[in-house]
Short mmCIF file of C-alpha atoms and ligand atoms in Angstrom, two decimals:
data_model
loop_
_atom_site.label_atom_id
_atom_site.label_comp_id
_atom_site.label_asym_id
_atom_site.label_seq_id
_atom_site.Cartn_x
_atom_site.Cartn_y
_atom_site.Cartn_z
CA MET A 1 50.32 -10.42 28.18
CA SER A 2 46.71 -12.49 28.53
CA GLN A 3 43.82 -10.94 30.63
CA SER A 4 41.85 -12.46 32.78
CA LEU A 5 38.38 -12.38 31.16
CA PRO A 6 35.00 -12.04 33.12
CA ILE A 7 33.17 -15.38 34.21
CA LEU A 8 30.71 -15.77 31.53
CA ASP A 9 27.54 -17.72 33.28
CA PRO A 10 25.01 -17.75 30.59
CA ALA A 11 22.42 -17.17 32.95
CA HIS A 12 23.78 -14.05 34.06
CA GLY A 13 26.34 -12.75 31.96
CA PRO A 14 29.91 -11.96 32.40
CA SER A 15 30.99 -10.64 36.10
CA PHE A 16 30.89 -6.82 36.50
CA PHE A 17 33.59 -7.18 38.87
CA GLY A 18 36.02 -8.43 36.19
CA PHE A 19 35.82 -5.40 34.00
CA SER A 20 38.10 -2.51 33.78
CA ARG A 21 36.04 0.59 32.98
CA PRO A 22 37.87 0.80 29.74
CA ARG A 23 36.97 -2.94 29.07
CA LEU A 24 33.40 -2.12 30.47
CA ALA A 25 33.17 0.60 27.87
CA ASP A 26 34.19 -1.67 25.31
CA HIS A 27 31.91 -3.93 26.20
CA LEU A 28 29.09 -1.92 26.41
CA ARG A 29 29.40 -0.31 22.81
CA ASP A 30 29.65 -4.13 21.56
CA ARG A 31 25.94 -4.12 22.35
CA GLY A 32 24.98 -1.01 20.76
CA LEU A 33 25.36 1.20 24.20
CA PRO A 34 27.07 4.30 24.88
CA GLY A 35 30.65 3.97 26.35
CA TYR A 36 30.03 6.43 28.92
CA ARG A 37 27.72 4.25 30.69
CA ALA A 38 30.45 2.71 32.23
CA ASP A 39 31.29 5.59 34.21
CA GLN A 40 27.71 5.74 35.11
CA LEU A 41 28.07 1.83 36.39
CA TYR A 42 31.14 2.26 37.95
CA THR A 43 29.97 5.07 40.40
CA TRP A 44 26.70 3.46 40.98
CA VAL A 45 28.80 0.12 42.01
CA TYR A 46 31.75 1.33 43.45
CA GLN A 47 31.10 4.91 45.21
CA LYS A 48 27.45 4.33 45.50
CA HIS A 49 27.56 0.90 46.57
CA GLU A 50 24.29 -0.35 44.93
CA ARG A 51 24.39 -3.36 42.60
CA ASP A 52 20.96 -3.47 41.97
CA THR A 53 20.95 -2.20 38.66
CA GLY A 54 16.74 -1.73 38.85
CA GLN A 55 17.99 1.20 41.81
CA MET A 56 20.29 3.18 39.41
CA THR A 57 17.81 6.11 38.73
CA ASP A 58 19.81 8.31 36.30
CA LEU A 59 19.73 5.12 33.68
CA PRO A 60 16.60 4.94 31.20
CA ARG A 61 14.44 2.40 32.57
CA ALA A 62 14.87 -0.11 29.80
CA LEU A 63 18.64 0.04 30.06
CA ARG A 64 18.48 -0.73 33.95
CA THR A 65 16.73 -3.83 32.60
CA GLN A 66 19.13 -4.63 29.81
CA LEU A 67 22.29 -4.30 32.02
CA GLY A 68 20.75 -6.23 34.67
CA GLU A 69 20.13 -9.24 32.10
CA SER A 70 23.49 -9.03 30.45
CA LEU A 71 26.12 -8.06 33.50
CA ASP A 72 26.57 -10.18 36.72
CA MET A 73 26.32 -8.15 39.83
CA ARG A 74 26.61 -11.21 42.16
CA LEU A 75 29.09 -11.78 44.39
CA PRO A 76 30.81 -15.00 45.76
CA VAL A 77 28.53 -16.82 48.41
CA SER A 78 29.84 -16.05 51.95
CA ALA A 79 30.10 -19.86 52.95
CA LYS A 80 31.06 -18.42 56.81
CA VAL A 81 32.31 -15.60 58.57
CA LEU A 82 34.36 -16.21 61.92
CA SER A 83 34.92 -13.46 64.00
CA SER A 84 37.60 -12.66 66.51
CA PRO A 85 36.58 -12.16 69.99
CA ASP A 86 37.41 -8.85 70.28
CA GLY A 87 35.36 -8.27 66.87
CA ASN A 88 38.40 -6.58 64.97
CA THR A 89 39.13 -9.41 63.10
CA HIS A 90 36.78 -11.36 60.53
CA LYS A 91 37.56 -14.39 58.29
CA PHE A 92 35.57 -14.71 55.36
CA VAL A 93 35.07 -18.17 53.78
CA LEU A 94 33.96 -17.35 50.22
CA GLU A 95 32.40 -19.88 47.85
CA LEU A 96 33.05 -18.97 43.89
CA ALA A 97 30.83 -19.87 40.95
CA ASP A 98 32.65 -23.46 40.58
CA GLY A 99 32.05 -24.60 44.46
CA LYS A 100 35.65 -23.73 45.29
CA ARG A 101 36.30 -21.66 48.34
CA VAL A 102 38.57 -18.80 49.00
CA GLU A 103 39.37 -17.01 52.17
CA SER A 104 39.96 -13.19 53.07
CA VAL A 105 40.40 -11.71 56.38
CA SER A 106 39.60 -8.00 57.67
CA MET A 107 41.74 -6.55 60.08
CA ARG A 108 40.76 -3.72 62.15
CA THR A 109 43.11 -1.22 64.16
CA PRO A 110 42.67 2.02 65.87
CA ARG A 111 44.32 3.28 63.05
CA ARG A 112 42.99 1.52 59.81
CA LEU A 113 41.03 -1.07 58.47
CA THR A 114 42.95 -3.66 55.70
CA PHE A 115 41.63 -6.08 53.70
CA CYS A 116 43.92 -9.44 53.11
CA ILE A 117 42.72 -10.84 49.92
CA SER A 118 43.67 -14.08 48.21
CA SER A 119 44.89 -14.65 44.47
CA GLN A 120 44.78 -18.45 43.89
CA VAL A 121 43.03 -21.54 45.60
CA GLY A 122 45.48 -23.06 47.44
CA CYS A 123 49.39 -22.56 46.37
CA ALA A 124 52.22 -24.60 44.57
CA LEU A 125 55.25 -23.06 46.70
CA LYS A 126 54.61 -25.34 49.47
CA CYS A 127 56.50 -22.89 52.23
CA ALA A 128 57.06 -25.29 55.25
CA PHE A 129 55.08 -23.62 57.36
CA CYS A 130 52.35 -22.50 55.56
CA ALA A 131 48.64 -24.03 55.81
CA THR A 132 47.84 -22.85 52.10
CA GLY A 133 50.62 -24.38 50.78
CA LEU A 134 49.40 -27.73 52.31
CA MET A 135 46.34 -27.68 49.60
CA GLY A 136 48.68 -27.65 46.85
CA LEU A 137 47.46 -25.21 43.89
CA MET A 138 43.77 -25.97 42.56
CA ARG A 139 43.42 -23.19 40.57
CA ASN A 140 44.23 -18.76 40.01
CA LEU A 141 41.61 -16.34 40.69
CA ARG A 142 40.21 -14.58 38.34
CA ALA A 143 40.40 -10.54 38.22
CA GLU A 144 36.52 -10.46 39.07
CA GLU A 145 37.37 -13.31 41.78
CA ILE A 146 39.83 -10.86 43.33
CA VAL A 147 37.93 -7.52 43.29
CA ALA A 148 34.54 -9.44 44.57
CA GLN A 149 36.79 -10.24 47.66
CA VAL A 150 37.01 -6.57 48.84
CA VAL A 151 33.54 -5.66 47.44
CA ALA A 152 32.22 -8.70 49.71
CA MET A 153 34.11 -7.33 52.82
CA GLY A 154 33.16 -3.56 52.25
CA GLU A 155 29.74 -4.74 52.20
CA PHE A 156 30.15 -6.66 55.55
CA HIS A 157 31.72 -3.10 57.05
CA GLY A 158 28.78 -1.52 55.57
CA TRP A 159 31.22 0.64 53.70
CA ARG A 160 31.76 3.00 56.32
CA ASP A 161 35.48 3.03 56.23
CA ASP A 162 35.86 5.16 52.77
CA ARG A 163 39.72 4.25 53.33
CA PHE A 164 41.22 0.93 54.10
CA ASN A 165 43.92 -0.70 52.74
CA ILE A 166 44.30 -3.99 50.70
CA VAL A 167 46.85 -6.34 50.99
CA TYR A 168 47.55 -9.33 48.54
CA MET A 169 48.74 -11.74 51.21
CA GLY A 170 46.07 -14.14 51.50
CA MET A 171 45.96 -17.44 49.82
CA GLY A 172 48.21 -18.07 47.18
CA GLU A 173 51.13 -16.40 45.24
CA PRO A 174 50.06 -12.98 43.94
CA LEU A 175 53.08 -13.15 41.47
CA ALA A 176 52.10 -16.27 40.14
CA ASN A 177 48.93 -14.99 39.00
CA LEU A 178 50.15 -11.74 37.53
CA ALA A 179 47.82 -11.03 34.83
CA ALA A 180 44.68 -11.58 37.31
CA VAL A 181 46.53 -9.58 40.20
CA SER A 182 47.33 -6.66 38.03
CA GLU A 183 44.02 -6.27 36.30
CA SER A 184 42.67 -6.52 39.73
CA ILE A 185 44.81 -3.51 40.69
CA ARG A 186 43.56 -1.59 37.95
CA ILE A 187 40.25 -1.94 38.79
CA LEU A 188 40.54 -0.88 42.49
CA ASN A 189 42.93 2.02 41.40
CA ASP A 190 40.19 3.33 38.90
CA GLU A 191 39.27 6.87 39.89
CA ARG A 192 35.64 6.47 39.22
CA GLY A 193 35.69 3.22 40.90
CA LEU A 194 37.10 2.74 44.79
CA HIS A 195 40.18 4.54 43.91
CA LEU A 196 42.47 3.01 46.18
CA GLY A 197 45.78 4.63 45.63
CA ALA A 198 48.82 2.75 45.26
CA ARG A 199 49.80 3.53 48.48
CA ARG A 200 46.96 1.81 49.87
CA LEU A 201 47.46 -1.52 47.93
CA THR A 202 50.70 -3.98 48.81
CA VAL A 203 51.23 -7.13 46.78
CA SER A 204 53.34 -10.19 48.37
CA THR A 205 55.69 -12.73 47.13
CA SER A 206 57.86 -15.13 48.27
CA GLY A 207 60.41 -14.22 45.66
CA LEU A 208 59.23 -14.97 41.76
CA VAL A 209 62.06 -12.69 40.50
CA PRO A 210 61.04 -12.30 36.45
CA GLN A 211 57.22 -11.37 38.20
CA ILE A 212 58.95 -9.33 40.47
CA ARG A 213 60.84 -7.48 37.40
CA GLU A 214 57.68 -7.74 35.16
CA LEU A 215 55.31 -5.93 37.96
CA ALA A 216 58.08 -2.93 37.84
CA GLN A 217 57.70 -2.68 34.30
CA LEU A 218 53.91 -2.57 34.85
CA ASP A 219 54.67 0.90 36.98
CA MET A 220 51.54 0.89 39.15
CA GLN A 221 53.63 1.87 41.92
CA VAL A 222 51.91 -0.65 44.65
CA GLY A 223 54.39 -1.71 47.56
CA LEU A 224 56.03 -5.09 47.54
CA ALA A 225 56.72 -7.41 50.52
CA LEU A 226 58.86 -10.07 50.02
CA SER A 227 58.37 -13.07 52.47
CA LEU A 228 62.09 -13.61 53.23
CA HIS A 229 61.77 -15.88 56.34
CA ALA A 230 65.51 -16.88 56.32
CA THR A 231 68.50 -15.47 56.09
CA THR A 232 70.78 -18.37 54.87
CA ASP A 233 70.07 -19.76 51.85
CA ALA A 234 70.59 -23.55 53.10
CA LEU A 235 67.72 -22.76 55.57
CA ARG A 236 65.44 -20.35 53.15
CA ASP A 237 65.57 -23.73 50.68
CA GLU A 238 63.98 -25.47 53.26
CA LEU A 239 61.14 -22.75 54.44
CA VAL A 240 60.76 -21.21 51.06
CA PRO A 241 61.71 -24.22 48.41
CA VAL A 242 61.12 -21.52 45.68
CA ASN A 243 64.61 -20.24 47.05
CA LYS A 244 66.09 -23.17 45.44
CA ARG A 245 64.96 -21.46 41.96
CA TRP A 246 66.33 -17.87 42.97
CA PRO A 247 68.23 -17.69 45.86
CA ILE A 248 68.31 -15.00 48.55
CA ALA A 249 70.63 -12.67 46.74
CA GLU A 250 69.07 -12.73 43.19
CA VAL A 251 65.63 -11.98 44.66
CA LEU A 252 67.11 -9.07 46.81
CA ASP A 253 68.50 -7.90 43.45
CA ALA A 254 64.89 -7.72 41.98
CA VAL A 255 63.36 -6.35 44.80
CA ARG A 256 65.73 -3.65 45.32
CA GLU A 257 65.51 -2.74 41.71
CA TYR A 258 61.57 -2.36 42.28
CA GLY A 259 61.90 -0.36 45.05
CA ARG A 260 64.01 2.02 43.06
CA THR A 261 61.58 1.88 39.98
CA VAL A 262 58.57 2.58 42.11
CA ASN A 263 60.33 4.73 44.71
CA ARG A 264 59.25 2.75 47.44
CA ARG A 265 60.27 1.12 50.47
CA VAL A 266 59.77 -2.62 50.23
CA THR A 267 59.06 -4.68 53.05
CA LEU A 268 60.69 -7.55 54.46
CA GLU A 269 58.48 -10.09 56.02
CA TYR A 270 60.47 -12.27 58.31
CA THR A 271 57.81 -15.37 60.22
CA LEU A 272 59.89 -16.09 63.26
CA LEU A 273 59.80 -19.56 63.92
CA GLY A 274 60.87 -20.74 67.77
CA GLY A 275 64.35 -22.32 67.56
CA VAL A 276 64.55 -22.54 63.85
CA ASN A 277 65.65 -18.60 62.36
CA ASP A 278 65.13 -16.62 65.62
CA GLY A 279 68.79 -16.69 66.63
CA ILE A 280 70.71 -13.57 67.61
CA ASP A 281 72.92 -14.80 64.49
CA ASP A 282 69.75 -14.70 62.20
CA ALA A 283 68.89 -11.29 63.96
CA ASP A 284 72.59 -9.71 62.50
CA ARG A 285 72.03 -11.36 59.33
CA LEU A 286 68.99 -10.06 58.56
CA ALA A 287 69.84 -6.18 60.08
CA GLU A 288 72.60 -6.98 57.52
CA ILE A 289 70.17 -7.43 54.51
CA ALA A 290 67.91 -4.66 55.35
CA ARG A 291 70.77 -2.15 55.54
CA THR A 292 71.28 -3.15 51.79
CA LEU A 293 67.56 -1.46 50.29
CA PRO A 294 65.40 0.86 51.03
CA SER A 295 63.66 -1.29 53.57
CA LYS A 296 61.30 -1.77 56.83
CA VAL A 297 61.25 -5.50 58.65
CA ASN A 298 57.86 -6.71 59.57
CA LEU A 299 58.49 -9.65 62.40
CA ILE A 300 55.79 -11.86 62.49
CA PRO A 301 55.52 -14.52 65.59
CA TYR A 302 54.73 -17.86 63.95
CA ASN A 303 50.96 -18.95 64.56
CA PRO A 304 50.81 -22.34 64.73
CA VAL A 305 49.10 -24.97 62.42
CA PRO A 306 48.01 -28.40 63.30
CA GLY A 307 50.42 -30.92 61.78
CA LEU A 308 53.34 -29.10 61.07
CA PRO A 309 56.31 -29.34 63.39
CA TRP A 310 56.97 -25.32 63.94
CA LYS A 311 56.68 -23.46 66.98
CA ARG A 312 55.77 -20.17 68.22
CA PRO A 313 58.82 -18.38 69.90
CA SER A 314 58.05 -17.31 73.37
CA PRO A 315 57.54 -13.52 73.87
CA GLU A 316 60.70 -12.93 75.43
CA ALA A 317 62.55 -14.78 72.46
CA VAL A 318 60.68 -12.42 70.11
CA ASP A 319 61.59 -9.29 72.11
CA ALA A 320 65.24 -10.14 72.13
CA PHE A 321 65.20 -10.70 68.38
CA ALA A 322 63.53 -7.21 67.67
CA GLN A 323 65.83 -5.37 70.29
CA ARG A 324 68.71 -6.72 68.43
CA LEU A 325 67.35 -5.36 65.09
CA TYR A 326 66.29 -2.03 66.24
CA PRO A 327 69.59 -0.45 66.30
CA HIS A 328 70.93 -1.91 63.11
CA ALA A 329 67.88 -2.34 60.60
CA PRO A 330 66.05 0.96 59.14
CA ALA A 331 62.63 -0.01 60.37
CA VAL A 332 61.28 -2.52 62.69
CA THR A 333 57.71 -3.56 63.36
CA VAL A 334 56.33 -6.83 65.23
CA ARG A 335 53.18 -7.83 63.56
CA ASP A 336 50.67 -7.86 66.49
CA THR A 337 49.15 -11.18 65.34
CA LYS A 338 45.79 -10.51 64.29
CA GLY A 339 43.31 -13.32 64.10
CA GLY A 340 44.89 -16.20 65.52
CA GLU A 341 41.93 -17.13 67.50
CA ILE A 342 39.83 -17.88 64.34
CA TRP A 343 42.34 -19.11 61.76
CA ALA A 344 42.63 -16.16 59.92
CA ALA A 345 46.37 -15.09 60.60
CA CYS A 346 49.15 -15.22 58.55
CA GLY A 347 50.04 -18.67 57.11
CA GLN A 348 47.03 -19.97 58.55
CA LEU A 349 44.47 -19.45 55.69
CA GLY A 350 43.14 -22.69 54.21
CA GLY A 351 43.93 -24.67 57.40
CA LEU A 352 40.30 -25.12 58.47
CA SER A 353 37.79 -24.68 56.18
CA ALA A 354 39.01 -23.81 52.25
CA SER A 355 38.55 -26.91 50.93
CA ALA A 356 34.94 -27.32 48.74
S1 LIG B 401 53.41 -18.86 52.13
FE1 LIG B 401 52.48 -17.85 50.47
S2 LIG B 401 53.75 -18.73 48.88
FE2 LIG B 401 54.19 -19.69 50.61
S3 LIG B 401 52.91 -21.80 50.35
FE3 LIG B 401 52.01 -20.29 51.72
S4 LIG B 401 50.31 -19.10 50.36
FE4 LIG B 401 52.11 -19.98 48.84
#
């Protein structure tokens, strides 16, 4: 599997955020420095939240200068931060070194802070209801560009929360960029770094079967969320076109096996589109699917995107769908759709401001 190498900017050196700790140690050794300095650097940046090597007081002064010149500690420029009126949701439009933009979202509830991060600029999969899909795929993100989104949001929030969750559910199909996504997971997971346990990390997919199996083999124990959105192949072919390649039964087999391998329930994401997939029959079929594997169902009332024909169902229709599911499906939640006012909600990223 190819690894994403840190971006090399001749003026600043490769990005620190693309290095796993073992690879950082190798990088330092190649420059004649002791490998254990990697542990110190990780602690300074990820645990003490200090990106200025000049302030890393337990390192010799000459080394601080040398590191400052050979590692790029900069984050993407925050081109825009939009905040919801209640101040609990923020959308970050981040500008990358090549001028491309990605969006990340932080969402606070009374119980937790969650960062939703992007894995690609745009997306090739063209799900019928998704603003990101309308952009097409511009490029994969590199591991450092994924990790940097987390650090940028952590800094924005002043690192007040030492426990937060990460969902790979922003722009792009994470499993279409598995090498960089898995490297970013290793970095976020590192005990000398942010030390985000696998229980705090969830990767979503629209159903790339070979990559679901590959992720299981990587044994990272992260949560998996399948963007199901339809219960028949005829409708899913229309809503999630990758279904034509890997139909529902095949995807569910892979997801079931993933859940078994990592010993975790998988999440079935189901966007409710008014008059399209929110009928009683749909609810019954969804319950039937959910019962075939250890799972929880997450219902997401659709967030309208201008130019696309889909409607959000009425609150009564959402409630009727959920009520029909409750007695028959193992666990059901209705996502309180955060951030609709600032175009930060699911399926809306890239809708307003992602294009460079
Ligand atoms: S829903 Fe996800 S996989 Fe589908 S087009 Fe949008 S970003 Fe891509």
